[in-house]
Structure formats: C-alpha cells, structure tokens
Short mmCIF file of C-alpha atoms in Angstrom, two decimals:
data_model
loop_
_atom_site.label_atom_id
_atom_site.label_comp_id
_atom_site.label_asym_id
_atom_site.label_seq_id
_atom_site.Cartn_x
_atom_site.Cartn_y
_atom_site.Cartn_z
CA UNK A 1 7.55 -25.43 174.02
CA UNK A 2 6.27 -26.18 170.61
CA UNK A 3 4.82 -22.68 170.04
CA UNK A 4 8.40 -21.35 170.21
CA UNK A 5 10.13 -23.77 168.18
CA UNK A 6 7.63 -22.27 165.24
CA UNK A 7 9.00 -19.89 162.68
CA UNK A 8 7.28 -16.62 163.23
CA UNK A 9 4.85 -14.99 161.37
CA UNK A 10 5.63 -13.49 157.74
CA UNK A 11 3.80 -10.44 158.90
CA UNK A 12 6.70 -10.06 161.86
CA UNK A 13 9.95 -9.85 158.87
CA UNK A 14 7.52 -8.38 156.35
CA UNK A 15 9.81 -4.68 155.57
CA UNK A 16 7.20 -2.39 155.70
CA UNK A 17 5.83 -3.60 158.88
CA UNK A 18 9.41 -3.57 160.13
CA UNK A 19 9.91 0.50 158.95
CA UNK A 20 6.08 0.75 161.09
CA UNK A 21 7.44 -0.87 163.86
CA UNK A 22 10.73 1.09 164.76
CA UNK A 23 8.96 4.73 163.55
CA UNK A 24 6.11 4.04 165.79
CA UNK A 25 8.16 2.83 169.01
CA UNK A 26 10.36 6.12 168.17
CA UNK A 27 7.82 7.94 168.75
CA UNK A 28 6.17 6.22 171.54
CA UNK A 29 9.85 6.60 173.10
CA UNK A 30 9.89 10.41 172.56
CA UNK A 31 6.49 11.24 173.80
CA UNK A 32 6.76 8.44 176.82
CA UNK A 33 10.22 10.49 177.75
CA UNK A 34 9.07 14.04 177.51
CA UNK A 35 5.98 12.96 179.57
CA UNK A 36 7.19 10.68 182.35
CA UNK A 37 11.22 11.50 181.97
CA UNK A 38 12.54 8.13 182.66
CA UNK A 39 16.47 8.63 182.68
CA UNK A 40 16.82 11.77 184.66
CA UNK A 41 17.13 14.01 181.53
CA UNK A 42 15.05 17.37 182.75
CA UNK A 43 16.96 17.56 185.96
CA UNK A 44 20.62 17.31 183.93
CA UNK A 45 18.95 19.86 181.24
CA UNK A 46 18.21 21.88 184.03
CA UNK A 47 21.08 22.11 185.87
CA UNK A 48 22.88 22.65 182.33
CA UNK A 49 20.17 25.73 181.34
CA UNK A 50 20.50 27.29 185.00
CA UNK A 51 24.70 27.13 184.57
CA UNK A 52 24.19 28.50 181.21
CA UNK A 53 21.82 31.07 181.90
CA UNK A 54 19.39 30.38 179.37
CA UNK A 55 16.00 31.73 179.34
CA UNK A 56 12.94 29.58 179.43
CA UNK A 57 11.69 29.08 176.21
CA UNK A 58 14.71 28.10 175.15
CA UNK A 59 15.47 25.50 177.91
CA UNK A 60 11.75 23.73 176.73
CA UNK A 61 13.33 23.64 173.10
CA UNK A 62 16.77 22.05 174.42
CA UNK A 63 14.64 19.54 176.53
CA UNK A 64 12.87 18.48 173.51
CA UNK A 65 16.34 18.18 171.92
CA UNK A 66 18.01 16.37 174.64
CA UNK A 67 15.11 13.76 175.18
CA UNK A 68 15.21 13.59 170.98
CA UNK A 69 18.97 12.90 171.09
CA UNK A 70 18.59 10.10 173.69
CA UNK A 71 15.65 8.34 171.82
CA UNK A 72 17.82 9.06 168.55
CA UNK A 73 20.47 7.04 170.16
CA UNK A 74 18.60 3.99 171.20
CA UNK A 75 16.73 3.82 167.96
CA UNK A 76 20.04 3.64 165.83
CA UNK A 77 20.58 0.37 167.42
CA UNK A 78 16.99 -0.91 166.54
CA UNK A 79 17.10 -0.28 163.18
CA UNK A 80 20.78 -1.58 163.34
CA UNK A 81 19.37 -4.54 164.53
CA UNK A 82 16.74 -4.58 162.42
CA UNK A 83 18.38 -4.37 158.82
CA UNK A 84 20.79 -7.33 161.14
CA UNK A 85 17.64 -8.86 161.16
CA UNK A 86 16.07 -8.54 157.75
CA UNK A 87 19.10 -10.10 156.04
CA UNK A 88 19.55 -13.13 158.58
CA UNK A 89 16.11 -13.79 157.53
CA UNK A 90 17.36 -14.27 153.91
CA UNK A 91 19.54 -17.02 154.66
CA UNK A 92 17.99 -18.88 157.70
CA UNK A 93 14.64 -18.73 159.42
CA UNK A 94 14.27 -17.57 163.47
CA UNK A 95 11.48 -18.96 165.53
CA UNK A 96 9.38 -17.40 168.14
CA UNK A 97 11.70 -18.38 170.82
CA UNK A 98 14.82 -17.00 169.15
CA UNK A 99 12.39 -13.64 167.76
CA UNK A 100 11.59 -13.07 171.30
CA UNK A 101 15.36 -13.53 172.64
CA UNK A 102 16.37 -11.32 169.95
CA UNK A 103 14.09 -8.26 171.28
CA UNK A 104 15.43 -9.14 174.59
CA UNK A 105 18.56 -8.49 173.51
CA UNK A 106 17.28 -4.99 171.73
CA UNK A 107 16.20 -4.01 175.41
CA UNK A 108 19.42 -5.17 176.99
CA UNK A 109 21.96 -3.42 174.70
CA UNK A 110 19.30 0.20 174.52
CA UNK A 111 19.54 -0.21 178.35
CA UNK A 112 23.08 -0.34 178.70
CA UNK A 113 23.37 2.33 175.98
CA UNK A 114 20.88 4.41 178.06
CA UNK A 115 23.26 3.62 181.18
CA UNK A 116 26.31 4.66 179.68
CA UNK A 117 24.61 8.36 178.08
CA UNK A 118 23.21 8.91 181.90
CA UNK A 119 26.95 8.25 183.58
CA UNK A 120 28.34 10.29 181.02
CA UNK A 121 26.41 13.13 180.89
CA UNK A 122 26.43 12.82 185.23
CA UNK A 123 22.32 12.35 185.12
CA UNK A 124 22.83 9.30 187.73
CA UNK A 125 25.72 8.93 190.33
CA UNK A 126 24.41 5.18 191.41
CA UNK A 127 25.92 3.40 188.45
CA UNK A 128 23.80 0.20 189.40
CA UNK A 129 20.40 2.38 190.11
CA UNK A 130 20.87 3.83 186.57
CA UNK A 131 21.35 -0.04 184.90
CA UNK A 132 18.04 -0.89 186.71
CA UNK A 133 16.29 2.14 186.13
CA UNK A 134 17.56 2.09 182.41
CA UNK A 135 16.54 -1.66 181.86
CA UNK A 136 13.09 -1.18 183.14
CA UNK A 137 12.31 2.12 181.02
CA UNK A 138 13.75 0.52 177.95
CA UNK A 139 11.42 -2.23 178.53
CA UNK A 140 8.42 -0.03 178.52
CA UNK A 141 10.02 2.09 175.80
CA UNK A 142 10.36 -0.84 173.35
CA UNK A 143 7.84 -3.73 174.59
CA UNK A 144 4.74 -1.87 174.75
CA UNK A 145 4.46 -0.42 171.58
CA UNK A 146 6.25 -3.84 169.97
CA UNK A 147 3.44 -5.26 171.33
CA UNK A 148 0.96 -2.97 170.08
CA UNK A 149 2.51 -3.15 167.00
CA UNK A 150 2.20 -7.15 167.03
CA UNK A 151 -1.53 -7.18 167.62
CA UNK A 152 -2.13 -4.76 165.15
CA UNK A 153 -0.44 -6.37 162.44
CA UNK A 154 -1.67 -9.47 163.40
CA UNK A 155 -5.09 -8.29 162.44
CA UNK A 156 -4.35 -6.93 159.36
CA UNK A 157 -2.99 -10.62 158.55
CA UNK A 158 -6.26 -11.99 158.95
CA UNK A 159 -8.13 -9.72 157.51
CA UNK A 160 -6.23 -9.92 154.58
CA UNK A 161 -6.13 -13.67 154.92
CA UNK A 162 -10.05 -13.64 154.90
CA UNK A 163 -10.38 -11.34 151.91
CA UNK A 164 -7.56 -13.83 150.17
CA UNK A 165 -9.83 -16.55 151.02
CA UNK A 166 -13.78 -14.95 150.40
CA UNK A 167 -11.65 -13.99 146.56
CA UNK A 168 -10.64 -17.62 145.65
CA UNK A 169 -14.06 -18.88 146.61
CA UNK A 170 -15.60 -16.25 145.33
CA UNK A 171 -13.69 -17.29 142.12
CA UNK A 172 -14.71 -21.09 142.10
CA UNK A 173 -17.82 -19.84 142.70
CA UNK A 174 -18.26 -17.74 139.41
CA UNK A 175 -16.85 -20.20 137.28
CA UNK A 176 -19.80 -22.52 138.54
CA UNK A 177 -21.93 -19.90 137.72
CA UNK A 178 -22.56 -18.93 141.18
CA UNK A 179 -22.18 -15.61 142.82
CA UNK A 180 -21.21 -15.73 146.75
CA UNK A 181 -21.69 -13.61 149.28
CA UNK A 182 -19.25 -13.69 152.75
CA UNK A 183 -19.90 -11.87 156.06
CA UNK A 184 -17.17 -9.71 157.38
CA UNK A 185 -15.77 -12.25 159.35
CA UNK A 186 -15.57 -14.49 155.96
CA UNK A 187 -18.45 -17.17 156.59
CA UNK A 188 -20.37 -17.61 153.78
CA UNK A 189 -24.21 -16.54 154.23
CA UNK A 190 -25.61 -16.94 150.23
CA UNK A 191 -25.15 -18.05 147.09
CA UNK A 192 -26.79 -16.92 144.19
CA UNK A 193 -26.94 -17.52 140.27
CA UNK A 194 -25.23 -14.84 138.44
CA UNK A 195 -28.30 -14.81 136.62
CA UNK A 196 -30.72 -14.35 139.49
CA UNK A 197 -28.92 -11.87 141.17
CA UNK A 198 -30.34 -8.36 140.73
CA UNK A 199 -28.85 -5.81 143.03
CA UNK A 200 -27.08 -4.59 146.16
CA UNK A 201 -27.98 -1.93 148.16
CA UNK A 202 -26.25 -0.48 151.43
CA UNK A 203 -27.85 -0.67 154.86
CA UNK A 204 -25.86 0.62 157.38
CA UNK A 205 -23.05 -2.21 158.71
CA UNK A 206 -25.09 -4.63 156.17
CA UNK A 207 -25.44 -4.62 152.34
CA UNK A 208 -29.02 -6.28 151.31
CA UNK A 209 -28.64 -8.83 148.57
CA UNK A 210 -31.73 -8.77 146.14
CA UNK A 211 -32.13 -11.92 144.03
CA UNK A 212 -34.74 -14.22 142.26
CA UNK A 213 -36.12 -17.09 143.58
CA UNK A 214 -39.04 -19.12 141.33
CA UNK A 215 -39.49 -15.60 139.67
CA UNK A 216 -39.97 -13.40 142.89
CA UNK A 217 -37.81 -10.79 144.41
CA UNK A 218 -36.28 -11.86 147.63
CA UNK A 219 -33.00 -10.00 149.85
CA UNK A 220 -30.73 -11.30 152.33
CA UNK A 221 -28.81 -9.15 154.96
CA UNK A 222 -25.00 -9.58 154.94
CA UNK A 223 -22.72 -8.26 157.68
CA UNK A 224 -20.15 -6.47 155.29
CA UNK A 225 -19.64 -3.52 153.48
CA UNK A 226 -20.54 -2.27 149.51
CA UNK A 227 -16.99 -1.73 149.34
CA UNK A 228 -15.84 -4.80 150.73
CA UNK A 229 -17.72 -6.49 148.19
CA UNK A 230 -17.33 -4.47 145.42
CA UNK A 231 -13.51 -5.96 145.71
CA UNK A 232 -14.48 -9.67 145.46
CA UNK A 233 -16.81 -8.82 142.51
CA UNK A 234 -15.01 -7.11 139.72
CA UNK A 235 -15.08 -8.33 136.84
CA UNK A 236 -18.21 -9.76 137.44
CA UNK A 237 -20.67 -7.60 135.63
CA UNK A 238 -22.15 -6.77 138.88
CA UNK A 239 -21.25 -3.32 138.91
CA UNK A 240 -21.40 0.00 141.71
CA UNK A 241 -23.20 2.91 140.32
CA UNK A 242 -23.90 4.84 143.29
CA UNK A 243 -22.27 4.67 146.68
CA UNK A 244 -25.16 2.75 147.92
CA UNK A 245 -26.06 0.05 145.21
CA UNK A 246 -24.45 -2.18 142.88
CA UNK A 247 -26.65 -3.84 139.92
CA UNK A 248 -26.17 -6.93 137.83
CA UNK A 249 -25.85 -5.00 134.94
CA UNK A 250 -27.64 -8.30 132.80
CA UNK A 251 -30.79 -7.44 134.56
CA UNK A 252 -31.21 -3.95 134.12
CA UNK A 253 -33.86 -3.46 131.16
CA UNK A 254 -34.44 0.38 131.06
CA UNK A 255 -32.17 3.31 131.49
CA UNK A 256 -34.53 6.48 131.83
CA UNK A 257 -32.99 10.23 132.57
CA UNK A 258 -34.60 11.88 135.17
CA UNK A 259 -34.84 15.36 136.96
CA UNK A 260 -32.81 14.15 139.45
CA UNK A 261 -30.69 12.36 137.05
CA UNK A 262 -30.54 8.29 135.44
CA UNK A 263 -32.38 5.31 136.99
CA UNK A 264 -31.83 2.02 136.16
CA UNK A 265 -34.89 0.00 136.15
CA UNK A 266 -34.98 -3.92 136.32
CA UNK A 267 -38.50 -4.14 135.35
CA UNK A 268 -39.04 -6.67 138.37
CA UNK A 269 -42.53 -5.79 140.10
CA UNK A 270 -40.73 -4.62 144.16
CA UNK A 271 -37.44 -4.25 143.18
CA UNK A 272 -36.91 -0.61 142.94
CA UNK A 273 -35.72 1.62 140.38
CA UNK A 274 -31.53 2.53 141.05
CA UNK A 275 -30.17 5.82 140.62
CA UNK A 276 -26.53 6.29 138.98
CA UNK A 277 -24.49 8.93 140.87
CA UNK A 278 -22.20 11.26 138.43
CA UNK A 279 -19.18 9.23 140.10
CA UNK A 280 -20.05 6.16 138.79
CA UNK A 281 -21.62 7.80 135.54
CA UNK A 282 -19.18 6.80 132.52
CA UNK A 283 -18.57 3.61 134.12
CA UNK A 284 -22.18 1.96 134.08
CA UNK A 285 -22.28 3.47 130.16
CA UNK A 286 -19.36 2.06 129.39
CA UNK A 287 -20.69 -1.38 130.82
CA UNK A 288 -23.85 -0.77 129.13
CA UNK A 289 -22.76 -0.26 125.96
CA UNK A 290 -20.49 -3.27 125.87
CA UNK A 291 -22.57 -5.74 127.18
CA UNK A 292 -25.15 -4.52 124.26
CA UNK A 293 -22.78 -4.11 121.36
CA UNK A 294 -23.10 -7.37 118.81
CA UNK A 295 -20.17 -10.15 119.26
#
C-alpha cells in the first residue's frame, strides 16, 4: 500500500508528455473504432446513409466523420481533465493511488458520455447493454495506450536519468584530470588521463577507446554510441571529425592534405592516421588553431 501512497512520477504531470499522451490515445481511439466499431456506430451510419440515399463513397467519408465526432467527444473530456489536472498539480501533489483513481474516473465519465451519444443517436435500445459495452470499450480506448504511453515515458526517464548521471561524473572526472567512459546502460567501463587518451573510433554498437598505457597504444570496447559520447565530452578538447572518430585534439602532431582529403596523424607507432570529413572540417581548424595560438 506504500507504492500508492507515493507521489507519482514527474515524467506522468510533465506538459509535453501530457499533450503526447491525449494526441496519441486520440488516435489509438479513432483507428481502434474504425477497425473494431465498438459502440454500434457503422450500423446507425448505415441505416442513416440507406434512409438518405447516399452513395457509397460518401457513406465511407461520413463513417470516418461519425467515428471522428464520437472520439472528438470523449477526448474533450480528457484534455478537460487534463488541464483539471495540470493546475491541481500546482497547488497540491496526487499519488499513485489517487493518479490511478483519477483515470478511473476519465473511463467512467467517457463511458457514460459514450452511453448517452449511443441512446441518443438510437445506436443501442438496451440502455444497460450500452453502459457495459461503453465502459469496457472506453477501457480499452483509454488504458491501453495510457499504458503504452507510461512505459514509454518511463524509459525516456531513465535514459535521461543515466545521461544526467554519466555527465556529472563525467564532470568530476575531468576536473581530476580524468576522462570517463560509461556503457549504454551507464556503468562505468574506463578511465583515462586526458592526456593519454588518443582517439575514438566507431565499431558498430561499440566505440573503441584508444589510449596510452607506459607509452603503448592500447583500446577498450564500450557498449555506446560516438554520439552518445560525443554529448558527455564537449568541451573537452576531445573532438568528432568524422562520423566515425573523435581525437584528443592535444595529441594530434601532423595535419597532412591528402587525395582523399586531411588526416590527422598522432605520430604513435599502431595508432592510425584519422581522416576529417568536410562536415566536421571548420570545426577541427578552428580547434586547431586555438589550441596552437600563443596565450
């Protein structure tokens, strides 16, 4: 009972994952009624196209309408409830218990909304079989992708949690000197002196992490990406200049043009020679010629 007494998630209230949430259940709502027709909609469109004498093509359009005018309906009072929602959260919080009683209460006032559009528009003559059909379509409607939604920006949360995390260390790190290197799931897997560090280079789902050690070349393989990286490192001097490496730029010793365009070259007997891409062109001589102009 604990686990609901908790204040939920920031990611939950957050107002762009809010926007997310009711577009994307919208739509889940429209495509889920076209395709299964929960509330009796294509049998009342029909009998009103056949009465009206309307010709095919048209009556797909007006069932497109018709199922877009119920979801329209239903997802007035979400956002309602929403926006209801966003600005209770200003003055108090709501826990996990009272977050899920509140989308209960979504589903229970949709599903008496939905009942009340079926009676009225004669899609249902069993008043109670069109509360119980309602309630249980409006659960699907709204649960499953809330819950899809939930997952999915519970993920991002840690992700971004873990790149929060791998930046601060990465930070604390520098200052001592030290350059770190994280695996995608944020565990750290090396350490290096800025200094001794030499280069990155791409390798599929891993980047390789060249560095000195008593005046030899070594690598590591990290789980993670160049770009990934490339985030916690700015600033750093350890620059990309082609989508496959990043260099220290305080090792590099020669810059030679080439028929196939620059190299770097570390002048480091195994390490090999890294070419800069016309992307990353301006930016490695810009980097160059700061970290050789005289303080």
């Amino acid at each position: 009972m604990d686990f609901l007494n908790k204040s939920i998630p920031a990611f939950l209230y957050r107002k762009s994952n809010q926007i997310w949430m009711i577009v994307f259940a919208a739509l889940f709502a429209l495509v889920f009624i076209n395709i299964y027709n929960p509330f009796g909609i294509d049998a009342w469109s029909e009998d009103f196209i056949r009465k009206a004498h309307i010709s095919e093509t048209s009556s797909n359009f007006l069932f497109v309408v018709f199922s877009s005018i119920v979801v329209l309906i239903g997802f007035l009072i979400v956002a309602v409830s929403r926006i209801t929602m966003h600005y209770l959260l200003k003055k108090r919080t709501i826990t996990i218990g009272g977050y899920i009683l509140w989308v209960l209460g979504e589903v229970l006032v949709m599903s008496l909304t939905f009942t009340g559009v079926t009676m009225a528009f004669k899609m249902q003559d069993d008043t109670w079989l069109a509360i119980t059909n309602s309630l249980k379509n409006t659960s699907l409607v709204l649960l499953l992708p809330y819950s899809f939604c939930i997952v999915v920006f519970a993920l991002q949360e840690k992700n971004m949690q873990i790149k929060r995390l791998a930046g601060i260390r990465t930070e604390r790190a520098m200052a001592q000197g030290l350059v770190s290197f994280y695996d995608e799931r944020g565990e750290l897997r090396l350490s290096v002196r800025h200094d001794h560090l030499l280069l990155l280079e791409a390798a599929d789902n891993y980047v390789c992490v060249w560095y000195l050690s008593n005046g030899e070349p070594k690598k590591i393989m990290v789980r993670n990406s160049l770009k990934r990286l490339s985030g916690h490192l700015d600033g750093s001097g350890i620059i990309r200049c082609h989508r496959s490496y990043m260099v220290n730029i305080d090792q590099v010793k020669v810059v030679r043009r080439e028929k196939d365009g620059a190299m770097l070259d570390l002048g480091i007997e195994g390490v090999p020679a890294i070419p800069i891409s016309q992307t990353y062109n301006e930016s490695v001589t810009k980097w160059l010629t700061s970290s050789n102009s005289p303080e």
